[in-house]
mmCIF file with all atom_site columns, C-alpha atoms in Angstrom:
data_model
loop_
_atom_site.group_PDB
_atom_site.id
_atom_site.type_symbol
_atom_site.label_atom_id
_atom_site.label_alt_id
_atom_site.label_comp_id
_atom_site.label_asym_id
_atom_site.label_entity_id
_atom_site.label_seq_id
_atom_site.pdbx_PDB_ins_code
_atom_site.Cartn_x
_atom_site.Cartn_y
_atom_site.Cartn_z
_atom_site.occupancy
_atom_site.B_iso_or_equiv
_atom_site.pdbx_formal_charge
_atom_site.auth_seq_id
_atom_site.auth_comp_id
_atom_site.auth_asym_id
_atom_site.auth_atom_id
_atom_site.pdbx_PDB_model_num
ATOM 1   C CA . UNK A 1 1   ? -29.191 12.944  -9.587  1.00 0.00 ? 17  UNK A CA 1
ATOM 2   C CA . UNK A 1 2   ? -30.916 15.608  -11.948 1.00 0.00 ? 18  UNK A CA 1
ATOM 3   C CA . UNK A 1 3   ? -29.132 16.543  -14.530 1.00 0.00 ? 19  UNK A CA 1
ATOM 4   C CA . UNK A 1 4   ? -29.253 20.331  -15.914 1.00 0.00 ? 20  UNK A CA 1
ATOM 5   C CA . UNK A 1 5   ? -30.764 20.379  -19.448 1.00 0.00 ? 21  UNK A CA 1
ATOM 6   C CA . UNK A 1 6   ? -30.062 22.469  -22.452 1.00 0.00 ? 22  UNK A CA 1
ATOM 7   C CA . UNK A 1 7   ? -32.860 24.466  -21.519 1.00 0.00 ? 23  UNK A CA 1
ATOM 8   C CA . UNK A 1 8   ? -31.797 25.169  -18.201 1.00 0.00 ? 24  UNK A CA 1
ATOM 9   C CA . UNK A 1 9   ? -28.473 26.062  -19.213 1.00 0.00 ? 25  UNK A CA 1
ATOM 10  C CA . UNK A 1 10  ? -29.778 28.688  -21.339 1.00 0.00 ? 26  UNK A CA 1
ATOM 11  C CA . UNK A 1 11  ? -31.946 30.087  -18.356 1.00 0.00 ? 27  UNK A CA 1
ATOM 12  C CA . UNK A 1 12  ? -28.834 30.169  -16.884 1.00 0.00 ? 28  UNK A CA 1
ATOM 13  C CA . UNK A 1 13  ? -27.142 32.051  -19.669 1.00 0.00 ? 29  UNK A CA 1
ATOM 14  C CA . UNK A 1 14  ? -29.926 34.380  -19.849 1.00 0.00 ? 30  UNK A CA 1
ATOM 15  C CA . UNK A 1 15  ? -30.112 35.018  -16.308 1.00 0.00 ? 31  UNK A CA 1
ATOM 16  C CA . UNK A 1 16  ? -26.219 36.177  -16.335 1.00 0.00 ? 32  UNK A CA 1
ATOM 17  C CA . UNK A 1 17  ? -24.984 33.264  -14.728 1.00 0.00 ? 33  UNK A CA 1
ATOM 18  C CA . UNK A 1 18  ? -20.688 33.001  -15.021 1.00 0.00 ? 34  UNK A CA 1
ATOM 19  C CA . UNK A 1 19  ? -18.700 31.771  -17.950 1.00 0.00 ? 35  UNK A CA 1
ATOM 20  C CA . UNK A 1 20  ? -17.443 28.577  -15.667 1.00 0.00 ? 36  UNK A CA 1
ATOM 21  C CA . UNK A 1 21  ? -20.683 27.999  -14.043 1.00 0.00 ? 37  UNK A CA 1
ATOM 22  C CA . UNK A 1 22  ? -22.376 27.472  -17.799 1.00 0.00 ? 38  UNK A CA 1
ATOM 23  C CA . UNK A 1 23  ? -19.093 25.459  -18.790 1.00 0.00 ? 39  UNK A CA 1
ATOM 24  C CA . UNK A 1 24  ? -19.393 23.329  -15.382 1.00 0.00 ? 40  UNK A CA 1
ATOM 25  C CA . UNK A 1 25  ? -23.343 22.511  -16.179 1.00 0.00 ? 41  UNK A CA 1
ATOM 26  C CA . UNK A 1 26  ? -22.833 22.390  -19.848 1.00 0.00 ? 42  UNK A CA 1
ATOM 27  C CA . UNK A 1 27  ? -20.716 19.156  -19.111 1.00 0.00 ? 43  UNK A CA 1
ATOM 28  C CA . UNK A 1 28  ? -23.161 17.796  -16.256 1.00 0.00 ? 44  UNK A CA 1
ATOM 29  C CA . UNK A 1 29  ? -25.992 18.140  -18.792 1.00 0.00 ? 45  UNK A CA 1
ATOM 30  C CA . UNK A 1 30  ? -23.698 16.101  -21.088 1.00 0.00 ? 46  UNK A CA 1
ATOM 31  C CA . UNK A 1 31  ? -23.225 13.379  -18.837 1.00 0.00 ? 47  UNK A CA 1
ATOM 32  C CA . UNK A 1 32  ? -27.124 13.470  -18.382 1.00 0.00 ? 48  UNK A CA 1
ATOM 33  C CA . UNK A 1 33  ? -27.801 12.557  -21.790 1.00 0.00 ? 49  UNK A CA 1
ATOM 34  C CA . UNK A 1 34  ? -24.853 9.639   -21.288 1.00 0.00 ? 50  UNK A CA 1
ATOM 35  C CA . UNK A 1 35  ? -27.147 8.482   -17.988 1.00 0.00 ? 51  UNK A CA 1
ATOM 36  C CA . UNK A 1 36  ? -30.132 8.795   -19.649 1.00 0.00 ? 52  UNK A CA 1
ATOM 37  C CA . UNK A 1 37  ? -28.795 6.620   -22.651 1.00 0.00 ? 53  UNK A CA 1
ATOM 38  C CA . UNK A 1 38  ? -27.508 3.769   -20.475 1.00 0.00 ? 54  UNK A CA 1
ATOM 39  C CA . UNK A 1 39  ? -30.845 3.767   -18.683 1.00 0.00 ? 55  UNK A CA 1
ATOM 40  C CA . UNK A 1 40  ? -32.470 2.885   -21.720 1.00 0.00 ? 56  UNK A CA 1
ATOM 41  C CA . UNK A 1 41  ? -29.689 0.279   -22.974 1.00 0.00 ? 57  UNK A CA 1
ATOM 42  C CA . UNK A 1 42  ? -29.884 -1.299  -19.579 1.00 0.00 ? 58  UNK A CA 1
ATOM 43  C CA . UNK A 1 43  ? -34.135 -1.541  -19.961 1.00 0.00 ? 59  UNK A CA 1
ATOM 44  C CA . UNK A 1 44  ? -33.531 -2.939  -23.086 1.00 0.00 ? 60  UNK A CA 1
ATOM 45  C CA . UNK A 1 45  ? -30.977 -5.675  -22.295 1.00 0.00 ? 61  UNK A CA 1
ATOM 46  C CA . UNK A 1 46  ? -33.100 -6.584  -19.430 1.00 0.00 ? 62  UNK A CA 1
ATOM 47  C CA . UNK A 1 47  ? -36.934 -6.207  -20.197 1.00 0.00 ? 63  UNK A CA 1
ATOM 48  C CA . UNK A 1 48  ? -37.728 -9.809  -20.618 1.00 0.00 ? 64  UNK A CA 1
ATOM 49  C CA . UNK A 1 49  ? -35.491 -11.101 -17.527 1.00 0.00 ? 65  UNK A CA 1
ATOM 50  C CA . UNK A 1 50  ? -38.007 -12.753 -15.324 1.00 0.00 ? 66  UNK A CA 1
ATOM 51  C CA . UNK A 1 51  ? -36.525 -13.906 -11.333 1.00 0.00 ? 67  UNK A CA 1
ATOM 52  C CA . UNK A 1 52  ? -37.758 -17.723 -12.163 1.00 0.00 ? 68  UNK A CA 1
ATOM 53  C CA . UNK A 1 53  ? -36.455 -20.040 -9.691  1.00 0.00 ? 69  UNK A CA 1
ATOM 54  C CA . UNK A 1 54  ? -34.037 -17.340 -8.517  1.00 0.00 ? 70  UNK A CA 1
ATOM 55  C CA . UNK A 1 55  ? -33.345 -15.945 -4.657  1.00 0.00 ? 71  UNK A CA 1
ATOM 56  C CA . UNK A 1 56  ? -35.876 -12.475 -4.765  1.00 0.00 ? 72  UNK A CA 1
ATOM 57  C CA . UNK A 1 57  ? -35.108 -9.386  -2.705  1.00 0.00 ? 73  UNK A CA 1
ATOM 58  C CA . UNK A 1 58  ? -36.926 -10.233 -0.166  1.00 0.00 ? 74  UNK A CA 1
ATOM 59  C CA . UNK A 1 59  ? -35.997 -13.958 0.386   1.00 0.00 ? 75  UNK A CA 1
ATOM 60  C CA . UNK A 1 60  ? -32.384 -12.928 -0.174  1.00 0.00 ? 76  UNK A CA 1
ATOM 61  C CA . UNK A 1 61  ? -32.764 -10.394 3.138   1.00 0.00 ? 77  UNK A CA 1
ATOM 62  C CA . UNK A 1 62  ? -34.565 -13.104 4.710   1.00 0.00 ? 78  UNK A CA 1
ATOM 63  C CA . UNK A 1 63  ? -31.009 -15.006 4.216   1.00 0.00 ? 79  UNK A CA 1
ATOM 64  C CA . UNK A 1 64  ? -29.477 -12.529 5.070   1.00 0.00 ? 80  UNK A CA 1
ATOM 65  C CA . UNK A 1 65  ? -30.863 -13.000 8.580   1.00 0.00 ? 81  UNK A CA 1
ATOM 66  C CA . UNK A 1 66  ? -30.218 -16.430 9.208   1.00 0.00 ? 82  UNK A CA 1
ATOM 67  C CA . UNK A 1 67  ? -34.449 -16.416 8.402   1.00 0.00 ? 83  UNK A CA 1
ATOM 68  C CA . UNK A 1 68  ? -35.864 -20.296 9.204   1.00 0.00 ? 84  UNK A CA 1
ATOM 69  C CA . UNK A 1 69  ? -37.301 -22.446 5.798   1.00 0.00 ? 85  UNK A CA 1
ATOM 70  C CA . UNK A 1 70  ? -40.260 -21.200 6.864   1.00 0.00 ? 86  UNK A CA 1
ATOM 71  C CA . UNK A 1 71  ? -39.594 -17.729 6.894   1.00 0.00 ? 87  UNK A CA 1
ATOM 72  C CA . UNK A 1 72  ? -38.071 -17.654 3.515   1.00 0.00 ? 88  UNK A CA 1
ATOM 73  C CA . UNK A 1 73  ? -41.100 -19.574 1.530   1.00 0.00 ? 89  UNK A CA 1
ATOM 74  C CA . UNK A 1 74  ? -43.169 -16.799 2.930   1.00 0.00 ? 90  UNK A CA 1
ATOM 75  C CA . UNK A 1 75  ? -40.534 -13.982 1.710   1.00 0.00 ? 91  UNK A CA 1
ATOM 76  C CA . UNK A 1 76  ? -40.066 -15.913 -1.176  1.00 0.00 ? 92  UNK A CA 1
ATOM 77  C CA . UNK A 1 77  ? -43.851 -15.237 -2.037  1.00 0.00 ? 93  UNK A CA 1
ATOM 78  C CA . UNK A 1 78  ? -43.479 -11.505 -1.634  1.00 0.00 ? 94  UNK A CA 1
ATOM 79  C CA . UNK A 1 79  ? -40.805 -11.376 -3.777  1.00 0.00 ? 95  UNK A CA 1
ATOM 80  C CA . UNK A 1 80  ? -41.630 -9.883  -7.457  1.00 0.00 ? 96  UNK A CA 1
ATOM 81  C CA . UNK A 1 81  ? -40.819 -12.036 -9.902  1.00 0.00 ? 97  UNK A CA 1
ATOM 82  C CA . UNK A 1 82  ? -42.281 -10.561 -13.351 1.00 0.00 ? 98  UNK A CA 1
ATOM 83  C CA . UNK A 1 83  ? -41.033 -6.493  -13.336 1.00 0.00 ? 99  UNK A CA 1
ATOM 84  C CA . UNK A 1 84  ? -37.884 -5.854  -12.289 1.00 0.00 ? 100 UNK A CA 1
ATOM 85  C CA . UNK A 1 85  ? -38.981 -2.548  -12.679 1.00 0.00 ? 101 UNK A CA 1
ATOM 86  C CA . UNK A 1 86  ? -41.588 -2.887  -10.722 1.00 0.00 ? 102 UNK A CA 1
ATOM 87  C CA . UNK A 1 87  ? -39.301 -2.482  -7.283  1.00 0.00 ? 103 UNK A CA 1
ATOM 88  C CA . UNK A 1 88  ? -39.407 0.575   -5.414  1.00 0.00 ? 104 UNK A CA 1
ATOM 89  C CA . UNK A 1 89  ? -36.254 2.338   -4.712  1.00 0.00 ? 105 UNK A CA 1
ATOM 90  C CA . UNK A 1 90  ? -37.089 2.518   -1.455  1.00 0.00 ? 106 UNK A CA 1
ATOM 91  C CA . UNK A 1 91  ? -37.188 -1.513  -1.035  1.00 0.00 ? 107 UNK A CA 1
ATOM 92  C CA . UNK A 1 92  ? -33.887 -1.498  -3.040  1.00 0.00 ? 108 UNK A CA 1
ATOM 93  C CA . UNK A 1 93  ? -32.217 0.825   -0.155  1.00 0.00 ? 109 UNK A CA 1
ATOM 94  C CA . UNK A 1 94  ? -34.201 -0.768  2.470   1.00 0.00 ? 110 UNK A CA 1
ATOM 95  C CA . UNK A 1 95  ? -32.867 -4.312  1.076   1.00 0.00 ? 111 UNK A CA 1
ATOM 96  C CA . UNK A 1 96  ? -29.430 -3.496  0.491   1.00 0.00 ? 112 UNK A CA 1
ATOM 97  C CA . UNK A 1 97  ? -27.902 -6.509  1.362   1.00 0.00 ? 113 UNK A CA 1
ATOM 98  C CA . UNK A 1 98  ? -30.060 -8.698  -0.054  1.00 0.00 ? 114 UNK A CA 1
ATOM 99  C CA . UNK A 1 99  ? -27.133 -7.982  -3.010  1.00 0.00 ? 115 UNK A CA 1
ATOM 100 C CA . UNK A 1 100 ? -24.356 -10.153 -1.363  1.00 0.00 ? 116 UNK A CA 1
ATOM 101 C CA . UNK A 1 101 ? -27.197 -13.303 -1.414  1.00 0.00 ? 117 UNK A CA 1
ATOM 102 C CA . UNK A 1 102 ? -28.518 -13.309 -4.662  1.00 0.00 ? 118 UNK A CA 1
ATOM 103 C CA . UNK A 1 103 ? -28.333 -16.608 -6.954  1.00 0.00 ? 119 UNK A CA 1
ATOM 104 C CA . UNK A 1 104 ? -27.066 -15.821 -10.246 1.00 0.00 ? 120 UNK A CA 1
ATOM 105 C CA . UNK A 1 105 ? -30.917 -15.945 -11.625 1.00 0.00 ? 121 UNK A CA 1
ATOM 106 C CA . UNK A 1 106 ? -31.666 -13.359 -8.671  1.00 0.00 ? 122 UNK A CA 1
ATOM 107 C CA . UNK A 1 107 ? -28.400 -11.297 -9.449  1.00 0.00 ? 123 UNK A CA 1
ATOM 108 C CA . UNK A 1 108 ? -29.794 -11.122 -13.374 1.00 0.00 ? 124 UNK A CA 1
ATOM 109 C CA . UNK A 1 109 ? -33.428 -10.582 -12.352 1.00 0.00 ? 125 UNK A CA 1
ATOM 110 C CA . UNK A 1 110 ? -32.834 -7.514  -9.686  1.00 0.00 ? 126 UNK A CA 1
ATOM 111 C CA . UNK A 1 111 ? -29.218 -5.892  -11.180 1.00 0.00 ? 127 UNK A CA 1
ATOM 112 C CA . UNK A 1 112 ? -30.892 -3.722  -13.789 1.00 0.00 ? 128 UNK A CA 1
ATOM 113 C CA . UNK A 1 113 ? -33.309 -1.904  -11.128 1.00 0.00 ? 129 UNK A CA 1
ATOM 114 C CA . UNK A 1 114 ? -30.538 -1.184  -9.222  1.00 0.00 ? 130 UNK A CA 1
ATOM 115 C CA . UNK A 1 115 ? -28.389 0.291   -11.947 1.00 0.00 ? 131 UNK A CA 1
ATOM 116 C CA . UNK A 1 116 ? -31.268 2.821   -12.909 1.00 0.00 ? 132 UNK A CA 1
ATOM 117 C CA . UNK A 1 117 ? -31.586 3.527   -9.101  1.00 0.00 ? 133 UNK A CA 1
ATOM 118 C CA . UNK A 1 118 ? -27.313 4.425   -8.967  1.00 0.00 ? 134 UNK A CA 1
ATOM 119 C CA . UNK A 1 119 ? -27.452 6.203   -11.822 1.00 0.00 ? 135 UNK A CA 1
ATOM 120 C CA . UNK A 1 120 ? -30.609 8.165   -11.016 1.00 0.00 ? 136 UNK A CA 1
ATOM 121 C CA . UNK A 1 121 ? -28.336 8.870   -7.570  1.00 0.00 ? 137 UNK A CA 1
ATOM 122 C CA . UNK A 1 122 ? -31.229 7.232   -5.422  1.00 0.00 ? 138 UNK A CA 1
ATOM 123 C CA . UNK A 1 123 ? -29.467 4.556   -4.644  1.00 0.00 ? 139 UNK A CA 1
ATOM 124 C CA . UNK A 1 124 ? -28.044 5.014   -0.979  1.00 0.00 ? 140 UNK A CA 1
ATOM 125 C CA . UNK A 1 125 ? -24.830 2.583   -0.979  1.00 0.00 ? 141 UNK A CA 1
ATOM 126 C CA . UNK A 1 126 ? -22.113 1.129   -3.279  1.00 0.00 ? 142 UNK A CA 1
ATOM 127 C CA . UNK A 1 127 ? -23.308 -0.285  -5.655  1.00 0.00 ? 143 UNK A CA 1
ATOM 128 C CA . UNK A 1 128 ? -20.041 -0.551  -8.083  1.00 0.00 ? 144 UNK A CA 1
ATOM 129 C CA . UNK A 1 129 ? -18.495 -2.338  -4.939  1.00 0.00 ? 145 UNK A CA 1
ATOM 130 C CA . UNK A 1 130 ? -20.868 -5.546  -5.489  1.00 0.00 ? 146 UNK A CA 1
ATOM 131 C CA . UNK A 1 131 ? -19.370 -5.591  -9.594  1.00 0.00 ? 147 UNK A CA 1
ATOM 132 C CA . UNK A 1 132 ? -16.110 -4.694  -8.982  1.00 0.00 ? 148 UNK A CA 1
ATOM 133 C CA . UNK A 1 133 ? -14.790 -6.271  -5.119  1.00 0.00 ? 149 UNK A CA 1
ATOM 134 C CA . UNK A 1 134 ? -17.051 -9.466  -4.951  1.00 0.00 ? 150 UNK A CA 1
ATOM 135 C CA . UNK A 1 135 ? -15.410 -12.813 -4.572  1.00 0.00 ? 151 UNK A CA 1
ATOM 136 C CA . UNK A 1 136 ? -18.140 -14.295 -6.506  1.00 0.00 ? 152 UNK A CA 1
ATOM 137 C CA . UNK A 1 137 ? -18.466 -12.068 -9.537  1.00 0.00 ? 153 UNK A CA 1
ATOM 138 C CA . UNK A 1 138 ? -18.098 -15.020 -11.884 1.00 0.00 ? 154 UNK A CA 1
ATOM 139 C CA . UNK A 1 139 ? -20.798 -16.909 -10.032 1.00 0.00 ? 155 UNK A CA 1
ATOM 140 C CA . UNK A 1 140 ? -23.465 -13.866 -9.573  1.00 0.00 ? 156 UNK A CA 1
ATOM 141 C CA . UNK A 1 141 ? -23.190 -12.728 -13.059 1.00 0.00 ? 157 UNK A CA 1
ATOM 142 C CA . UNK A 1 142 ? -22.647 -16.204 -14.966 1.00 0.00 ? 158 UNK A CA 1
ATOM 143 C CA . UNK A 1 143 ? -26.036 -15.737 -15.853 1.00 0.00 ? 159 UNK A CA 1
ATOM 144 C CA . UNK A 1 144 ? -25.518 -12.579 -17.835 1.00 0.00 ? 160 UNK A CA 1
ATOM 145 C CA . UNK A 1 145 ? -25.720 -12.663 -21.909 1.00 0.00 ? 161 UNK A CA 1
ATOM 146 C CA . UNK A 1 146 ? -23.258 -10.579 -23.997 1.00 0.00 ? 162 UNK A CA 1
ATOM 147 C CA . UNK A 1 147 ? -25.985 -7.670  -24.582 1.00 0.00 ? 163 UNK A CA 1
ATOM 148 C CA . UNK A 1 148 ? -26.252 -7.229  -20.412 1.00 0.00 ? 164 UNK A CA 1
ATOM 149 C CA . UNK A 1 149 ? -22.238 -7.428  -19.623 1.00 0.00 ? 165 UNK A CA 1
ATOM 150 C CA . UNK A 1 150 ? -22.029 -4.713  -22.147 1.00 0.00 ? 166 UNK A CA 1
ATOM 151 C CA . UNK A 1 151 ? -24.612 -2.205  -20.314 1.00 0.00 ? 167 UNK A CA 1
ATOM 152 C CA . UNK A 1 152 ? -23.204 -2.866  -17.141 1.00 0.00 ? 168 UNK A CA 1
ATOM 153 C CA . UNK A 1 153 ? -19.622 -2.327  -18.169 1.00 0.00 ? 169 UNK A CA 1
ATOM 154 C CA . UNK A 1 154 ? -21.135 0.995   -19.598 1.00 0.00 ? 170 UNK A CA 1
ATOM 155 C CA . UNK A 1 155 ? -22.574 1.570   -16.241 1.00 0.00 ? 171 UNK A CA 1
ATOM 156 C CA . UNK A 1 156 ? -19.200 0.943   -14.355 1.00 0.00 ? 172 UNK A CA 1
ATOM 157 C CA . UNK A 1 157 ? -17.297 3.635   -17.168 1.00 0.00 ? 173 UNK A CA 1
ATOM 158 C CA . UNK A 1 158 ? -20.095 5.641   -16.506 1.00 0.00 ? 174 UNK A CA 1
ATOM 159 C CA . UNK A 1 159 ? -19.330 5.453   -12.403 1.00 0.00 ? 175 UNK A CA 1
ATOM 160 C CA . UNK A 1 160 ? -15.633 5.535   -12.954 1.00 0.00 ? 176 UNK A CA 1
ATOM 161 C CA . UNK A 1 161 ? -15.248 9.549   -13.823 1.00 0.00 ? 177 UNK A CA 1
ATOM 162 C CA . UNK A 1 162 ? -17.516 9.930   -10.807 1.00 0.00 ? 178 UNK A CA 1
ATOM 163 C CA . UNK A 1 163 ? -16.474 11.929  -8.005  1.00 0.00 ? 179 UNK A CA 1
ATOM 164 C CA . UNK A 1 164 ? -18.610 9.822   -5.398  1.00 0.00 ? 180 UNK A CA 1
ATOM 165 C CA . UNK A 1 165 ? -17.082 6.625   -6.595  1.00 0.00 ? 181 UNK A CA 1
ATOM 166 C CA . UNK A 1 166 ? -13.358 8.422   -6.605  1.00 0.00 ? 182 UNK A CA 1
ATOM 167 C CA . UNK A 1 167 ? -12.795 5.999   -3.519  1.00 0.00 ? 183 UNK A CA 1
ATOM 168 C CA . UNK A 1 168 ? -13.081 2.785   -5.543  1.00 0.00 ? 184 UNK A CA 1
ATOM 169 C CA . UNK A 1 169 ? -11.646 4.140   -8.788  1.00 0.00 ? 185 UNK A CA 1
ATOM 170 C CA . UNK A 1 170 ? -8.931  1.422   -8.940  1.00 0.00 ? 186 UNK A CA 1
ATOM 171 C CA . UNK A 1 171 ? -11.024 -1.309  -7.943  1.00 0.00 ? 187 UNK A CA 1
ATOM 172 C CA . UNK A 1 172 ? -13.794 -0.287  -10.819 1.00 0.00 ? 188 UNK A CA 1
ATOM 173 C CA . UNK A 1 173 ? -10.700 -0.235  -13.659 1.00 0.00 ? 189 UNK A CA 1
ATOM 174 C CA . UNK A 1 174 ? -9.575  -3.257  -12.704 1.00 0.00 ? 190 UNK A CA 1
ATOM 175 C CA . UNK A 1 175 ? -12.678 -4.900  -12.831 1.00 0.00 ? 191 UNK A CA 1
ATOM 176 C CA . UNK A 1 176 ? -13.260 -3.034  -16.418 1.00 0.00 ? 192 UNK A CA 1
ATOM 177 C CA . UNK A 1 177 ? -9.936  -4.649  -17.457 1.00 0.00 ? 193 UNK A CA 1
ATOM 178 C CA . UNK A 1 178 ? -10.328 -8.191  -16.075 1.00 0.00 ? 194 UNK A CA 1
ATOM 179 C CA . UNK A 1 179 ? -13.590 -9.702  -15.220 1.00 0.00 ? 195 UNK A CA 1
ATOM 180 C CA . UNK A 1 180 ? -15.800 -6.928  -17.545 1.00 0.00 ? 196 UNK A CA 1
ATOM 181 C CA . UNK A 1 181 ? -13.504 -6.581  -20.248 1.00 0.00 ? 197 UNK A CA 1
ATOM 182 C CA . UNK A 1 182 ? -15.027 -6.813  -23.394 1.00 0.00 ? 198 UNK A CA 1
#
């Protein structure tokens, strides 16, 4: 999602624009500086994650599809495994399941590039779902130091004033009160 900035608001002002439409972007361009500062917190708690050993995007897709042994060592070596930040949005959204079959080392490596992607609102599906509803949150995330479960509860308070995510409002506060409490 793009965010209005101060400079556009005061284009808009100049322009004439309405008391409440100015108020209305004033406070979007105040939640872009809040999305733009837990982009850079989640970089930061993630730049040296490497996948390692872990299940990649495209190995976890191939799993996803009931893929042979065979199949999955040659997914496995298309996988990225040194940038998270490397992956396109595109594969992200293209790959979308591949979330439910991460291994906790996968889950670490690939969670950060999809946080950006949500946040960013290129992301096409529910992301707060796979941190808030999973059965296997404690497993997927067990990985995760103290510096990383901070930036994604940040994420999921960030989410939880959203209007798109007003469907899963209760599920994200719960999860911010149990299993990402600080």
């Amino acid at each position: 999602m793009r965010y209005p900035t101060i400079s556009d608001i005061e284009e808009m002002r100049a322009r004439g624009y309405d008391p409440v439409t100015i108020a209305e972007q004033t406070e979007l361009a105040k939640r872009g500086l809040i999305a733009e500062t837990i982009k850079n917190e989640i970089r930061q708690a993630f730049a040296d994650v490497v996948l390692g050993r872990g299940v990649g995007l495209y190995e976890a897709n191939g799993l996803d599809d009931y893929a042979n042994e065979e199949t999955l060592v040659k997914y496995r070596a298309l996988d990225e495994r040194h940038n998270w930040a490397a992956i396109p949005v595109k594969e992200l959204n293209q790959y979308s399941s591949s979330l439910s079959f991460f291994d906790p080392e996968g889950m670490r490596f690939h969670i950060a590039a999809y946080l950006i992607a949500d946040i960013d609102g290129s992301y096409g599906f529910d992301l707060p779902f796979h941190l808030s509803q999973s059965m296997q949150l404690e497993e997927k995330f067990s990985l995760l130091n103290t510096e990383q479960r901070a930036v994604i509860r940040k994420y999921l308070q960030f989410m939880v004033e959203a209007e798109a995510h007003s469907f899963d409002r209760a599920h994200i506060e719960r999860a911010l009160n149990e299993y990402w409490a600080e």
